[in-house]
Amino acid sequence: MKKFPSRSSRSPQLVLTVTLVILGIVIILTAGFNVVRYALGRFADGFFYPYMKLTTPSEKLTDPSLLMADKHDLAARVERLTAANRELALQGQSAAVLMEENRRLRTMLGLRDRISPRYTVAGIILRDPRHFSAGFTIDKGSRDGIVPGAAVVDVNINGQLLLVGVITEVGARTSKVTTLLNASLRVSGEVSCNRMVGFINAGEVVPETGNIPFGMLPPREDYIHGSMVTTTGFERGIPPGIKIGELNTGNAGTSHAQEDFSCELIPAVRFESLRFVAVALIPVAPEELR
């Protein structure tokens, strides 16, 4: 008569098999977490793009508070904007004349043409609530010419470019931006008062003030509080001369172990109020294509 294994003998084998299967699944999920997350992110880039666009302010109305303003206030704003547009048009005309004169002079002197970046405007469509100012997603991607490493900038009322961050991931229709307030970003900066070069985020962002650590500077005595810090152009995708912030030498010090000077940098951008940004697209020089 055929004997079947008892339930007591099958239980350890069943428990061992189930344990091994669960352990294998955990190992696979743990090892491939970053890959799966990246793949899902790229899938969501295209699939959820229309829905993310619907949650952002429309291009026709970017400031909902205008709906609460009376007609006299709106009329005054329109007049101010009209006057500002006329002034900008005149400035643009003068700049065009200067550019043409510069082109002719460079041609006469036989100088190589300068490669100027092209800027494309993008809207912010997604932010991480836990790290609101450390990064966000914009509605432009590889289809719009966006590339990793490109500088992301804002413009103040005087027309000065302000560095927001850098493009770190690019999808077909969206891109992820890592801002200056993200401790993982390293960007070189030049101090206006003495032309010394250091690096931002040589440490964690100061939570009380929102200032950025700025260090690895040569030890000197002429670092002036409030001096402007701009980009150096050392990074491939970041043009030089973009304002990063201003020096705050209140907590400055010199590290004897590394023999460098460090202080804080007051960022020029108000990250909490950003709605739109511009991405700098630097054309490839002809000699780089050879």
GROMACS .gro file of C-alpha atoms in nm, residues 284-290:
model
    7
  284VAL     CA    1   2.814   7.263  -3.005
  285ALA     CA    2   3.113   7.439  -3.160
  286PRO     CA    3   3.200   7.326  -3.514
  287GLU     CA    4   3.546   7.209  -3.403
  288GLU     CA    5   3.387   6.984  -3.142
  289LEU     CA    6   3.198   6.796  -3.415
  290ARG     CA    7   3.518   6.696  -3.592
   0.00000   0.00000   0.00000
